[in-house]
């Protein structure tokens, strides 16, 4: 079984590039050039230098006494929360903006929902001196104003998307429109392993620095060649793709993807695309997403903005169908409990996205000598208010009993 992309940009039946005709040539050019740029020794050298000196890699693989005790096994946290910007997203944006420069592009566009991808893109553009335009729904601009201020401080122009529901999907439409109008000079930076080919593969390769480091760190720390389990949360799927990448063709390594069940799989407020989605075309690729009978995209719900996406990338749809990865649905409350527990017991406040991966551990069985790697995709500073509200709510409801 091949879990890498084929020459036409597909993972099994998933992937491809389903874009409007006006975008054909942009996508085709990128599809023809990205691998050569990624393989170029000069590019690799510059990217490695920046990942080390700017992002702060490699990130530690931290053995967690608390989680190891709780699950009676050996749990390690891959500390992407320690990356500059506070999450794994900078691995991707830095790589794409560097690719854009190599391709002679002079202008960057991106869309953002909660703002993390926008901030990470704006950082890469400030560093590499390219003008940056971030499309963001007007509703999201109001909801996530601190990130808007961060982007502006970093020199980016935040462009409000005023159409439709004025949220992420409208921002995506308007960013696409910008790219269509500026096909020659503009590079479109996508924030996860989604979108038309070659984005899912390009982003997976840029994030695969995570599994490359795990592959080096596990033998040093454990004496084992490979981990037994690798666990990561899935919004679009970039931190999971990056954590799984070098293990895809090693079936002895179990791959576990934690999806956001939201308020529950049957609540109508969920983001678990493999459980509640079906096949269709979303954002330019064939994949799985939640939709009505007529194929209209359904609104997702998750307490974490980063997992609040109705679909998953095509690689993950394929890993799901082939059974190569196990998908676990984790509710908002399970994630919040796991995040609060890690904060208290280990002194690490995880992003609520990453807390979904932590909570997935309670759905699994481990042997005492297993090596379990959990990708801690980001830090929870941005989630303080949600954690505090939940923790106060729990205290009050406890007192009432
Ligand atoms: C954006 C984000 C995610 C979800 O995106 P993926 O592409 O699925 O990785 C997960 N964790 C954090 C901390 C994020 O910021």
Short mmCIF file of C-alpha atoms and ligand atoms in Angstrom, two decimals:
data_model
loop_
_atom_site.label_atom_id
_atom_site.label_comp_id
_atom_site.label_asym_id
_atom_site.label_seq_id
_atom_site.Cartn_x
_atom_site.Cartn_y
_atom_site.Cartn_z
CA UNK A 1 0.00 0.00 0.00
CA UNK A 2 1.29 3.44 -0.89
CA UNK A 3 0.46 6.27 1.49
CA UNK A 4 2.41 8.88 -0.42
CA UNK A 5 0.85 10.98 -3.11
CA UNK A 6 0.81 9.46 -6.63
CA UNK A 7 2.06 11.28 -9.73
CA UNK A 8 -1.40 12.74 -10.35
CA UNK A 9 -1.72 14.18 -6.86
CA UNK A 10 -3.97 11.50 -5.36
CA UNK A 11 -3.95 9.41 -2.21
CA UNK A 12 -6.06 6.47 -3.39
CA UNK A 13 -9.29 8.15 -4.56
CA UNK A 14 -8.64 11.35 -2.56
CA UNK A 15 -6.82 14.54 -3.45
CA UNK A 16 -6.38 15.97 -6.92
CA UNK A 17 -6.81 19.59 -7.95
CA UNK A 18 -10.43 20.60 -8.55
CA UNK A 19 -10.06 24.31 -9.17
CA UNK A 20 -11.77 26.86 -11.40
CA UNK A 21 -10.25 27.05 -14.84
CA UNK A 22 -8.68 30.45 -14.17
CA UNK A 23 -6.53 28.83 -11.46
CA UNK A 24 -5.42 25.83 -13.54
CA UNK A 25 -2.12 27.28 -14.65
CA UNK A 26 -1.18 28.60 -11.15
CA UNK A 27 -1.76 25.20 -9.64
CA UNK A 28 -0.10 23.37 -12.49
CA UNK A 29 3.02 25.54 -12.28
CA UNK A 30 3.27 24.99 -8.56
CA UNK A 31 2.67 21.24 -8.99
CA UNK A 32 5.55 21.09 -11.47
CA UNK A 33 8.01 23.13 -9.42
CA UNK A 34 7.46 22.48 -5.71
CA UNK A 35 9.31 19.15 -5.48
CA UNK A 36 12.39 20.50 -7.23
CA UNK A 37 12.48 23.47 -4.83
CA UNK A 38 11.98 21.21 -1.79
CA UNK A 39 14.80 18.92 -2.97
CA UNK A 40 17.20 21.74 -3.77
CA UNK A 41 20.19 21.60 -1.38
CA UNK A 42 20.36 25.40 -1.14
CA UNK A 43 16.68 25.58 -0.18
CA UNK A 44 17.07 22.79 2.38
CA UNK A 45 20.09 24.49 3.91
CA UNK A 46 18.28 27.82 4.28
CA UNK A 47 15.11 26.20 5.67
CA UNK A 48 17.10 24.10 8.18
CA UNK A 49 19.00 27.20 9.29
CA UNK A 50 15.78 29.13 9.93
CA UNK A 51 14.05 26.18 11.60
CA UNK A 52 16.96 25.96 14.01
CA UNK A 53 17.78 29.61 14.69
CA UNK A 54 14.38 31.28 14.18
CA UNK A 55 11.79 28.62 15.09
CA UNK A 56 13.93 27.04 17.82
CA UNK A 57 14.09 23.49 16.51
CA UNK A 58 14.65 20.72 17.24
CA UNK A 59 11.79 20.64 19.72
CA UNK A 60 12.21 18.30 22.72
CA UNK A 61 10.63 14.86 22.98
CA UNK A 62 9.69 15.15 26.63
CA UNK A 63 8.98 12.02 28.72
CA UNK A 64 5.88 12.84 30.77
CA UNK A 65 5.95 11.25 34.26
CA UNK A 66 2.32 12.20 34.84
CA UNK A 67 0.90 10.64 31.65
CA UNK A 68 3.24 7.64 31.85
CA UNK A 69 1.99 6.97 35.39
CA UNK A 70 -1.64 7.51 34.46
CA UNK A 71 -1.55 5.08 31.53
CA UNK A 72 1.12 2.70 32.92
CA UNK A 73 3.29 3.04 29.82
CA UNK A 74 5.91 5.45 28.40
CA UNK A 75 4.36 8.65 27.13
CA UNK A 76 6.47 11.29 25.37
CA UNK A 77 5.29 14.75 24.34
CA UNK A 78 6.64 16.18 21.09
CA UNK A 79 6.90 19.80 22.15
CA UNK A 80 5.70 21.77 19.12
CA UNK A 81 4.25 24.19 21.68
CA UNK A 82 7.82 25.45 22.11
CA UNK A 83 8.10 26.58 18.48
CA UNK A 84 8.32 30.32 17.85
CA UNK A 85 4.70 31.50 17.35
CA UNK A 86 3.46 28.88 19.83
CA UNK A 87 2.58 26.05 17.47
CA UNK A 88 3.70 23.87 14.56
CA UNK A 89 2.10 26.28 12.05
CA UNK A 90 5.34 28.26 11.61
CA UNK A 91 7.09 25.14 10.17
CA UNK A 92 4.72 25.35 7.22
CA UNK A 93 4.42 29.09 6.68
CA UNK A 94 8.18 29.62 6.79
CA UNK A 95 8.64 26.81 4.26
CA UNK A 96 5.96 28.10 1.89
CA UNK A 97 7.13 31.72 1.99
CA UNK A 98 10.67 30.49 1.29
CA UNK A 99 9.32 28.47 -1.67
CA UNK A 100 7.47 31.57 -2.88
CA UNK A 101 10.72 33.54 -2.88
CA UNK A 102 12.52 30.79 -4.78
CA UNK A 103 9.75 30.89 -7.40
CA UNK A 104 10.23 34.62 -7.79
CA UNK A 105 6.89 35.59 -6.21
CA UNK A 106 6.71 39.08 -4.72
CA UNK A 107 3.44 39.01 -2.78
CA UNK A 108 1.81 36.60 -0.29
CA UNK A 109 -1.88 36.00 0.36
CA UNK A 110 -3.46 33.70 2.95
CA UNK A 111 -6.75 33.23 4.71
CA UNK A 112 -7.22 32.75 8.41
CA UNK A 113 -10.08 31.76 10.71
CA UNK A 114 -9.07 32.21 14.33
CA UNK A 115 -5.88 33.95 13.25
CA UNK A 116 -3.06 31.50 14.13
CA UNK A 117 -2.25 30.71 10.51
CA UNK A 118 -2.47 34.42 9.68
CA UNK A 119 -0.04 35.31 12.45
CA UNK A 120 2.40 32.54 11.45
CA UNK A 121 2.23 33.68 7.81
CA UNK A 122 2.76 37.32 8.79
CA UNK A 123 5.83 36.33 10.82
CA UNK A 124 7.38 34.45 7.90
CA UNK A 125 6.65 37.39 5.57
CA UNK A 126 8.17 39.92 7.97
CA UNK A 127 11.28 37.77 8.26
CA UNK A 128 11.63 37.14 4.55
CA UNK A 129 10.53 40.63 3.48
CA UNK A 130 7.47 39.91 1.36
CA UNK A 131 4.26 41.97 1.49
CA UNK A 132 1.51 39.95 3.14
CA UNK A 133 -2.29 40.14 2.74
CA UNK A 134 -4.37 38.09 5.18
CA UNK A 135 -8.05 37.58 4.40
CA UNK A 136 -10.19 37.17 7.48
CA UNK A 137 -13.98 37.12 7.91
CA UNK A 138 -15.36 40.28 9.46
CA UNK A 139 -17.00 38.22 12.22
CA UNK A 140 -13.67 36.51 12.98
CA UNK A 141 -11.89 39.89 13.04
CA UNK A 142 -14.18 40.95 15.87
CA UNK A 143 -13.92 37.60 17.70
CA UNK A 144 -10.13 37.31 17.44
CA UNK A 145 -9.02 40.91 17.64
CA UNK A 146 -5.68 40.29 19.45
CA UNK A 147 -4.52 38.19 16.49
CA UNK A 148 -5.56 40.96 14.10
CA UNK A 149 -3.39 43.37 16.10
CA UNK A 150 -0.51 40.88 16.04
CA UNK A 151 -0.72 40.57 12.25
CA UNK A 152 -0.77 44.36 11.85
CA UNK A 153 2.19 44.74 14.19
CA UNK A 154 4.03 42.24 12.00
CA UNK A 155 3.41 44.45 9.00
CA UNK A 156 0.64 42.43 7.33
CA UNK A 157 -2.50 43.91 5.79
CA UNK A 158 -5.63 42.28 7.20
CA UNK A 159 -8.37 42.31 4.57
CA UNK A 160 -11.90 41.85 5.95
CA UNK A 161 -14.08 39.30 4.09
CA UNK A 162 -17.52 40.87 3.98
CA UNK A 163 -19.46 38.25 1.99
CA UNK A 164 -21.62 35.33 3.19
CA UNK A 165 -21.31 34.40 6.85
CA UNK A 166 -18.16 36.61 7.09
CA UNK A 167 -16.11 33.71 8.50
CA UNK A 168 -13.36 31.35 7.32
CA UNK A 169 -15.00 29.99 4.19
CA UNK A 170 -15.70 33.50 2.92
CA UNK A 171 -12.13 34.53 3.68
CA UNK A 172 -10.98 31.47 1.69
CA UNK A 173 -13.14 32.46 -1.28
CA UNK A 174 -11.78 35.99 -1.27
CA UNK A 175 -8.16 34.87 -0.94
CA UNK A 176 -8.72 32.57 -3.94
CA UNK A 177 -10.21 35.50 -5.84
CA UNK A 178 -7.15 37.60 -5.07
CA UNK A 179 -4.89 34.81 -6.36
CA UNK A 180 -6.96 34.48 -9.54
CA UNK A 181 -6.55 38.22 -10.14
CA UNK A 182 -2.79 38.15 -9.44
CA UNK A 183 -1.65 34.79 -10.81
CA UNK A 184 1.90 35.77 -11.74
CA UNK A 185 3.31 37.67 -8.77
CA UNK A 186 1.27 36.16 -5.89
CA UNK A 187 1.78 33.01 -3.82
CA UNK A 188 -1.10 31.59 -1.81
CA UNK A 189 -0.04 30.12 1.55
CA UNK A 190 -2.46 27.40 2.73
CA UNK A 191 -2.44 26.54 6.44
CA UNK A 192 -3.00 22.78 6.52
CA UNK A 193 -2.76 19.59 4.44
CA UNK A 194 -5.88 20.64 2.51
CA UNK A 195 -6.64 22.37 -0.78
CA UNK A 196 -5.75 21.38 -4.34
CA UNK A 197 -2.65 19.34 -5.17
CA UNK A 198 0.23 20.06 -4.51
CA UNK A 199 -0.71 21.77 -1.22
CA UNK A 200 -1.54 18.66 0.85
CA UNK A 201 1.76 17.02 -0.05
CA UNK A 202 3.81 20.23 0.12
CA UNK A 203 2.49 21.03 3.61
CA UNK A 204 2.95 17.41 4.77
CA UNK A 205 6.59 17.48 3.62
CA UNK A 206 7.21 20.82 5.34
CA UNK A 207 5.68 19.52 8.59
CA UNK A 208 7.52 16.18 8.31
CA UNK A 209 10.38 17.79 10.21
CA UNK A 210 8.34 16.64 13.24
CA UNK A 211 8.52 12.91 12.46
CA UNK A 212 12.12 13.21 11.24
CA UNK A 213 13.07 14.48 14.68
CA UNK A 214 10.94 11.85 16.49
CA UNK A 215 12.70 9.17 14.45
CA UNK A 216 16.03 10.47 15.74
CA UNK A 217 14.90 11.12 19.31
CA UNK A 218 13.10 7.83 20.10
CA UNK A 219 16.24 5.62 19.86
CA UNK A 220 18.24 8.11 21.96
CA UNK A 221 15.64 8.20 24.72
CA UNK A 222 14.24 4.67 24.71
CA UNK A 223 16.64 2.29 22.98
CA UNK A 224 13.76 1.33 20.65
CA UNK A 225 14.09 2.01 16.93
CA UNK A 226 10.50 3.17 16.48
CA UNK A 227 7.67 4.41 18.68
CA UNK A 228 4.72 2.00 19.10
CA UNK A 229 2.05 4.73 18.89
CA UNK A 230 2.04 8.23 17.43
CA UNK A 231 -0.96 10.33 18.44
CA UNK A 232 -1.95 13.74 17.05
CA UNK A 233 -5.05 15.90 16.76
CA UNK A 234 -6.59 16.56 13.34
CA UNK A 235 -8.18 19.78 12.18
CA UNK A 236 -7.16 19.85 8.54
CA UNK A 237 -4.43 17.45 9.56
CA UNK A 238 -1.04 19.17 9.23
CA UNK A 239 0.46 18.43 12.66
CA UNK A 240 -0.81 14.84 12.34
CA UNK A 241 0.59 14.49 8.80
CA UNK A 242 3.91 15.88 10.05
CA UNK A 243 3.97 13.52 13.04
CA UNK A 244 3.02 10.45 10.96
CA UNK A 245 5.08 11.17 7.85
CA UNK A 246 8.20 9.04 8.36
CA UNK A 247 6.14 6.22 9.91
CA UNK A 248 3.51 5.90 7.15
CA UNK A 249 5.16 2.84 5.64
CA UNK A 250 6.11 1.22 8.96
CA UNK A 251 2.92 -0.69 9.87
CA UNK A 252 4.31 -1.63 13.30
CA UNK A 253 3.91 2.03 14.31
CA UNK A 254 0.25 2.64 15.18
CA UNK A 255 -1.00 6.01 13.99
CA UNK A 256 -3.82 7.61 15.96
CA UNK A 257 -5.72 10.71 14.89
CA UNK A 258 -7.88 12.60 17.41
CA UNK A 259 -10.80 14.40 15.84
CA UNK A 260 -12.99 16.97 17.55
CA UNK A 261 -16.36 15.44 18.44
CA UNK A 262 -17.47 18.84 19.74
CA UNK A 263 -20.50 18.46 22.00
CA UNK A 264 -20.80 14.80 20.88
CA UNK A 265 -21.01 12.85 17.62
CA UNK A 266 -24.80 12.91 17.64
CA UNK A 267 -25.27 16.43 18.98
CA UNK A 268 -25.28 18.22 15.65
CA UNK A 269 -22.36 20.26 17.02
CA UNK A 270 -19.32 18.30 15.90
CA UNK A 271 -16.25 18.53 13.69
CA UNK A 272 -15.51 14.79 13.38
CA UNK A 273 -15.22 14.51 9.60
CA UNK A 274 -14.39 10.79 9.40
CA UNK A 275 -17.32 9.89 11.67
CA UNK A 276 -19.92 12.27 10.29
CA UNK A 277 -18.58 13.17 6.86
CA UNK A 278 -18.68 11.65 3.44
CA UNK A 279 -16.76 11.96 0.22
CA UNK A 280 -16.96 15.09 -1.88
CA UNK A 281 -14.96 18.04 -3.13
CA UNK A 282 -13.97 20.63 -0.57
CA UNK A 283 -11.50 23.51 -1.13
CA UNK A 284 -10.18 22.04 -4.35
CA UNK A 285 -9.60 18.42 -3.40
CA UNK A 286 -11.60 15.24 -3.12
CA UNK A 287 -11.82 14.31 0.53
CA UNK A 288 -14.22 13.64 3.40
CA UNK A 289 -16.29 16.40 4.93
CA UNK A 290 -19.56 16.96 6.73
CA UNK A 291 -22.30 17.84 4.28
CA UNK A 292 -26.04 17.86 3.73
CA UNK A 293 -27.75 15.24 1.53
CA UNK A 294 -27.38 17.74 -1.30
CA UNK A 295 -23.64 18.09 -0.71
CA UNK A 296 -23.69 21.54 0.94
CA UNK A 297 -20.87 21.97 3.46
CA UNK A 298 -22.11 21.79 7.05
CA UNK A 299 -20.89 24.13 9.76
CA UNK A 300 -18.43 22.44 12.13
CA UNK A 301 -18.35 22.86 15.88
CA UNK A 302 -15.40 22.45 18.22
CA UNK A 303 -14.38 24.32 21.35
CA UNK A 304 -10.95 24.68 19.71
CA UNK A 305 -10.75 27.07 16.76
CA UNK A 306 -7.99 25.02 15.10
CA UNK A 307 -10.16 21.88 14.88
CA UNK A 308 -13.32 23.73 13.91
CA UNK A 309 -13.19 22.63 10.26
CA UNK A 310 -15.84 20.49 8.49
CA UNK A 311 -13.33 18.34 6.57
CA UNK A 312 -9.94 16.66 6.75
CA UNK A 313 -7.12 16.59 4.23
CA UNK A 314 -7.07 13.87 1.53
CA UNK A 315 -4.14 11.99 3.11
CA UNK A 316 -6.20 11.50 6.26
CA UNK A 317 -9.30 10.41 4.34
CA UNK A 318 -7.07 7.72 2.78
CA UNK A 319 -5.43 6.73 6.09
CA UNK A 320 -8.95 6.35 7.46
CA UNK A 321 -10.32 4.20 4.63
CA UNK A 322 -7.28 1.92 4.51
CA UNK A 323 -7.29 1.53 8.29
CA UNK A 324 -3.66 2.72 8.43
CA UNK A 325 -4.65 5.28 11.06
CA UNK A 326 -7.18 4.87 13.83
CA UNK A 327 -9.53 7.83 14.26
CA UNK A 328 -10.86 8.69 17.71
CA UNK A 329 -13.54 11.30 18.39
CA UNK A 330 -12.86 13.41 21.49
CA UNK A 331 -15.48 15.75 22.97
CA UNK A 332 -14.93 19.37 24.03
CA UNK A 333 -15.21 18.38 27.71
CA UNK A 334 -12.80 15.45 27.44
CA UNK A 335 -10.24 17.75 25.81
CA UNK A 336 -10.68 20.51 28.40
CA UNK A 337 -10.30 18.00 31.26
CA UNK A 338 -7.12 16.58 29.70
CA UNK A 339 -5.70 20.08 29.14
CA UNK A 340 -6.43 21.20 32.70
CA UNK A 341 -4.91 18.00 34.08
CA UNK A 342 -1.66 18.41 32.14
CA UNK A 343 -1.43 22.03 33.30
CA UNK A 344 -1.80 21.06 36.94
CA UNK A 345 0.19 17.85 36.93
CA UNK A 346 3.03 18.72 34.60
CA UNK A 347 3.17 22.52 34.37
CA UNK A 348 2.39 22.56 30.66
CA UNK A 349 -0.70 24.41 29.44
CA UNK A 350 -1.50 22.80 26.08
CA UNK A 351 -3.55 24.34 23.26
CA UNK A 352 -7.09 22.92 23.42
CA UNK A 353 -6.43 21.42 19.98
CA UNK A 354 -3.49 19.45 21.38
CA UNK A 355 -5.53 18.50 24.45
CA UNK A 356 -7.71 16.41 22.10
CA UNK A 357 -4.66 14.24 21.36
CA UNK A 358 -3.98 13.91 25.11
CA UNK A 359 -7.58 12.88 25.78
CA UNK A 360 -7.44 10.27 23.01
CA UNK A 361 -4.99 8.28 25.18
CA UNK A 362 -7.85 7.31 27.49
CA UNK A 363 -9.53 5.52 24.54
CA UNK A 364 -6.49 3.29 23.89
CA UNK A 365 -4.81 0.26 25.46
CA UNK A 366 -1.07 0.25 26.05
CA UNK A 367 1.52 -2.30 27.13
CA UNK A 368 3.94 -1.30 29.91
CA UNK A 369 6.94 -1.17 27.55
CA UNK A 370 5.17 0.74 24.75
CA UNK A 371 6.59 4.03 23.54
CA UNK A 372 3.74 6.47 22.97
CA UNK A 373 4.48 9.80 21.27
CA UNK A 374 1.84 12.53 21.48
CA UNK A 375 2.23 15.63 19.33
CA UNK A 376 1.66 18.64 21.56
CA UNK A 377 0.88 20.86 18.59
CA UNK A 378 0.67 24.18 20.44
CA UNK A 379 0.59 26.08 23.69
CA UNK A 380 -2.56 27.11 25.50
CA UNK A 381 -1.92 30.80 26.22
CA UNK A 382 -4.54 31.68 23.60
CA UNK A 383 -7.05 29.41 25.37
CA UNK A 384 -6.78 30.73 28.92
CA UNK A 385 -10.23 32.25 28.99
CA UNK A 386 -11.89 29.02 27.79
CA UNK A 387 -9.98 26.92 30.32
CA UNK A 388 -10.81 29.30 33.18
CA UNK A 389 -14.51 29.50 32.30
CA UNK A 390 -14.73 25.70 32.11
CA UNK A 391 -12.86 25.21 35.35
CA UNK A 392 -15.07 27.74 37.19
CA UNK A 393 -18.17 26.12 35.72
CA UNK A 394 -17.05 22.72 36.96
CA UNK A 395 -16.35 24.10 40.45
CA UNK A 396 -19.79 25.71 40.68
CA UNK A 397 -21.64 22.66 39.42
CA UNK A 398 -19.66 20.57 41.94
CA UNK A 399 -20.65 22.88 44.81
CA UNK A 400 -24.30 22.59 43.79
CA UNK A 401 -24.31 18.80 44.13
C1 LIG B 1 -4.18 25.09 13.74
C2 LIG B 1 -3.87 24.17 14.84
C3 LIG B 1 -4.22 22.80 14.80
C4 LIG B 1 -5.02 22.19 13.69
O1 LIG B 1 -4.42 22.21 12.44
P1 LIG B 1 -3.81 20.90 11.77
O2 LIG B 1 -3.57 21.32 10.37
O3 LIG B 1 -4.82 19.80 11.88
O4 LIG B 1 -2.56 20.57 12.50
C5 LIG B 1 -3.84 21.99 15.86
N1 LIG B 1 -3.18 22.48 16.93
C6 LIG B 1 -2.84 23.78 17.01
C7 LIG B 1 -2.11 24.26 18.22
C8 LIG B 1 -3.17 24.68 15.99
O5 LIG B 1 -2.84 25.97 16.09
#
